[in-house]
Amino acid sequence: MDKMNFLFVGVGGQGVLTASDIAAQVGLDLGLEAKKSEVHGFAQRGGVVESHVRWAPLVGSPTCEKGTVDALVAFELLEAARWVDWLRPGGTVVVNTQRIMPMSVTVGDATYPASEAICEALERRAGRLVRVDGLTLAAEAGTTRAINTVILGALSAVLDTPAETWEEAIVRRVPAKYDAVNRTAFRMGREAVG
Amino acid sequence: MQQIGEESIMKVLLSGNEAIALGAWEAQVQFASAYPGTPSTEILESLSQYAGVRAEWASNEKVALDAAAGAAFGGARALAAMKHVGVNVAADSLMSLSYTGVQGGLVVVSADDPGAFSSQNEQDNRHYARFGKFPCLDPSDSEEARQFTRLAFDLSEQFHCPVILRSTTRLSHSKSPVEVEMPQEPRAFEPLPPFERKPDWYVIIPATARRRHPVVEQRLLDVAQWSETAPVNRIEWGDRSLGIITCGVAYQYVREVLAGYSILKIGLTYPLPKQLIRQFAGQVDAVAVVEELDPFIEEQVRAMGIAVVGAEPVPRVGELTLAKVRQAALQAAWPVEPAPELVEPVDEVALPTRPPALCPGCPHRAFFYNLRRWKKNAVFSGDIGCYSMGVLPPFEAMDMLISMGASVGMAHGLKKAGSAENVFAIIGDSTFFHAGLSPLANAVYNQSKIIVAVLDNRITAMTGGQQHPGTGITLMGEEGKRIEIAPVARALGVEHVWELDAWDVAGINQALKAAMAVEAGPAVILVKGACVFTPYFHRRPVVEVDLETCTACGSCFRVGCPAILKSDETHPKSGRHKASIDPLLCTGCTVCLQVCPVDAIYQTGGSE
Ligand SMILES: Cc1ncc(C[n+]2csc(CCOP(=O)(O)OP(=O)(O)O)c2C)c(N)n1
Ligand code: SF4
C-alpha cells in the first residue's frame, strides 16, 4: 500500500480528531508522507467534525478531493450517510452504528432515518461496508471513551497494514494508564471485522 | 516520529499553528501576545509550552500588537498572533509601526479564514501588507510555516519593519511533517539591555511621519530587490506550455491538479519579485495565476503588462479545493485529468442537519429562554461568542451582530436615534474586556436607556476555552489578578447593576423586567455561571421525566437542550411526544425542570 485517502467524520466529542491524528502518524511510520486536515468549528457544541488524512510518497493537498476517498471512517451513522458521496466508487465505509440525535431532530423539525435504511443506502454505494458497534465494544473493553480505538481497530483490519504499527501509534498517543484498555479496544475492533 | 538523515533531526507531524510556534521559538522569540480567535488560537497555546518565552493572552488584538511593539522597540524579538479580523482591531497601530520601524524583529501572524468556517467574513489580509507597505510571507505547509516564521524575524530586523506571516485555516489546522531538531535545547529567559532611545523613529508625531514616509517607500524597493533572489520565491520548471504563479495552500492544489506544468511559487507575496515574474512569464507560453480569495498577485501581474490566461477562472469566494482548481482548469481549457467519478449522495432518506447548539448545562440557556419571551417589544443587539447561538431556534433572539464589542454601541445608537422598544445588548465576558468597556463608558456618558446583559461564563468559550482578564489566570497558568465585572460597570457610572445566577430562570426574568423599567441611563444585567468545560462548573444529579405527569406541552423542548429528547410515548389526546432526558448528556442544571408547568421533571438522587 503506498497511497490512501481517508475521511474521518463524526460528532464533536467522539474522538474523531485524535483518531485521525493517529492515522496520519501511522502513514508516517509506514515510511510514507502523511498530511491531515480538520474542520472543527463548532465541534464542542455537538456539530459535525470532519478530518482528512492522506498517505502517499508525496502528498500535496492536505484535503482529499470528493470522489477519491478510499476509506470513509464514520463515527456516527447519520454522518456516514451525509459524507458517503466523498467516496471513490468501490471505496470502503467503516461505520460506527451509534446514533446521535441532532437538535433538528430533538426539536421536532426532522426525523432520524431508520438504521437499516441508512445501512442499505451505504451498502448500495460502498465497495465494502463494515459496521462496528463501537459503543458496546468500547464499554466491554473498559471505557466508552475508547470508541475511537475500537474504530481504528476495525479500520486497520480492512487495510493491508501491520496491526502493530497501529497499536503502537495508539499507545504512544494515549496516556500510559489507558494503555491496556486501548490495546483491548483495538483488538476487539479488529476482531469485529469479519 | 521518524528519524531522517542526521541523528538529531526528527520528522514530526505538526499543525501549521504548532509549526509557527516552533519557528518562533527557534528564532529566539522573547515575548508573544495574542487574543484568541479561530484559526489562530493554538499558536500562543503552543508557544506557551516552550521555556524562555513570555507568552500571554492580551485583552484584545490591538493590545497584543502594542505589547509586542513595545518589546520590539526594546530590542526583543516579539510576535503578535490573531485571526484575520483581529488585524482590523490592531490596524491603527500596525499602520504606524510601518513608519516607526522596529529594533527587535516584530512578526504579526494573521490567520485568515477562507471559507469563513468560524468568522464573520473572508477578508484577504495580504492587502494589509500592501496597504501598510511591509512584507508578507505566505507559507504553504507546516515545514514552510516553521521556516518562514524564522525568516520573518530576520526580515523584520534586516529591514526594520513589521512582517506579516499569513496563515489560513487550512494551513493552521492541517498537520504535515516538520523537521525538528532533537533534543530541543532548553533556553532561559534573557532580560533586555537598557532601552536605546530613538524618538526620531518611535515617536510618530507629524514631523516624524513626514520624515519616515520616504524611508518606508525606499524600504519596499529594498525588500522587493531582496525578494528577486530569495529562495522563498522559486521556479519549478516543467512543461512550459503553461506557467502557473501560485502561493500559500493554493500551491498544494496546483502541484497535484496541474502536476507537470511550470510553477512559480511565491513565498513572499508582498512586495512581489517583478523581475523573477517577468523572467518566468517570458519562458512559458501562457501564464496563469492560482490564488485563494482576492486576485492579489494576479492584478499586480496584469498591471505589469503580462497577459494572464482565463478571465478569473479561479473562484474568488470560499476556500479553494482540489476540485475547484480542477474545475477552473477544465473551464479555462488547461489540460488536466478529468474530475473523478462520483458516488451519488444519499437521497433515499432525508438527512437531518446537525446545527450547533448550546451544550447541556450551558449557562447561556436560561437567559435566552427568558429573553425570547420579551421579543415582542424588544430589539436584541448581539455579539460574538457561544451566545451568538441565541440567533438559532428555539430562541431566535438576536437581531444584529457585526463585530466584537459592537453590541453595546449598536444598542446605544438605535436607542438614541429614537427606538421606542427595549433595546438590549448581549455580550460575553471575554468580549466585554475585548471591546465592551469603551462603548459602555459611551452609553453612560451619553446616557442611553439600554440594557446591557453581560453573560459571564468565566472563559472564552467559543474559541475552545481561553483565560481572560475576568478569570485572572494567565496563559502560562499562573494565578493573576481577576477583574470582576459588576464593580467595573459601577465604576464606569452604571447605576443599575443586577447580578444573577445563570440557571435561575425566574430570577433572570425578574431582572429583565426590572431593567426594562429603569428610567434613565444604561442598566447592566450580569448573568454569572461557568461554562461546562471549566473546573468551576458543578455537575448535579441528572433529572428525569415522570411520563405519567408529562402532558407533552413542549415547554421543555423550548429550552433547546440536546439532552431533552422526544420519548416514544405520546399524549393520548394531542398525539404529541412526551419528553425524555438522556442521562448521559444531562448535567442536572435544572433549567428544564424550572420551566415545566406541571412539575413532571424531577431531580434524581444519584449519578453525580
Ligand atoms: C476581532 C475578533 N477577535 C477574535 C474573534 C474570535 N472570537 C469569537 S467569539 C470570541 C470570544 C467569545 O468569548 P465570550 O465573549 O466570553 O463568549 P463565550 O464564547 O464564552 O460565550 C472570540 C475570541 C473574533 N470573532 N473577532
Ligand atoms: S462551550 Fe460553554 S458557553 Fe459554549 S455552549 Fe457549551 S457550555 Fe455554553
Coordinates of C-alpha atoms in Angstrom, one line a residue, chain B residues 7 99 125 137 150 279 289-290 324 336 364 412 437 442 456 463 471 476 516 521 530 545 554 583:
Chain B
E7 CA 20.7 11.6 14.3
Y99 CA 6.6 54.2 9.8
N125 CA -5.1 40.1 4.7
L137 CA 5.1 35.8 3.9
R150 CA 12.2 32.2 11.4
Q279 CA 11.6 36.1 -16.5
V289 CA -2.4 32.7 -11.5
V290 CA -4.0 30.4 -8.9
K324 CA -12.3 23.8 -7.5
V336 CA -5.8 18.3 -16.7
H364 CA -26.4 30.9 28.4
H412 CA -26.8 52.8 22.1
L437 CA -15.6 48.7 28.1
N442 CA -20.0 55.9 26.0
D456 CA -20.1 35.8 32.4
T463 CA -12.6 29.6 20.7
T471 CA -10.8 34.8 35.0
M476 CA 1.2 30.3 31.5
M516 CA -36.7 47.5 31.4
G521 CA -29.2 55.6 31.7
A530 CA -19.4 28.9 34.5
V545 CA -39.3 13.0 33.3
G554 CA -43.4 21.0 24.7
P583 CA -28.9 10.7 31.4

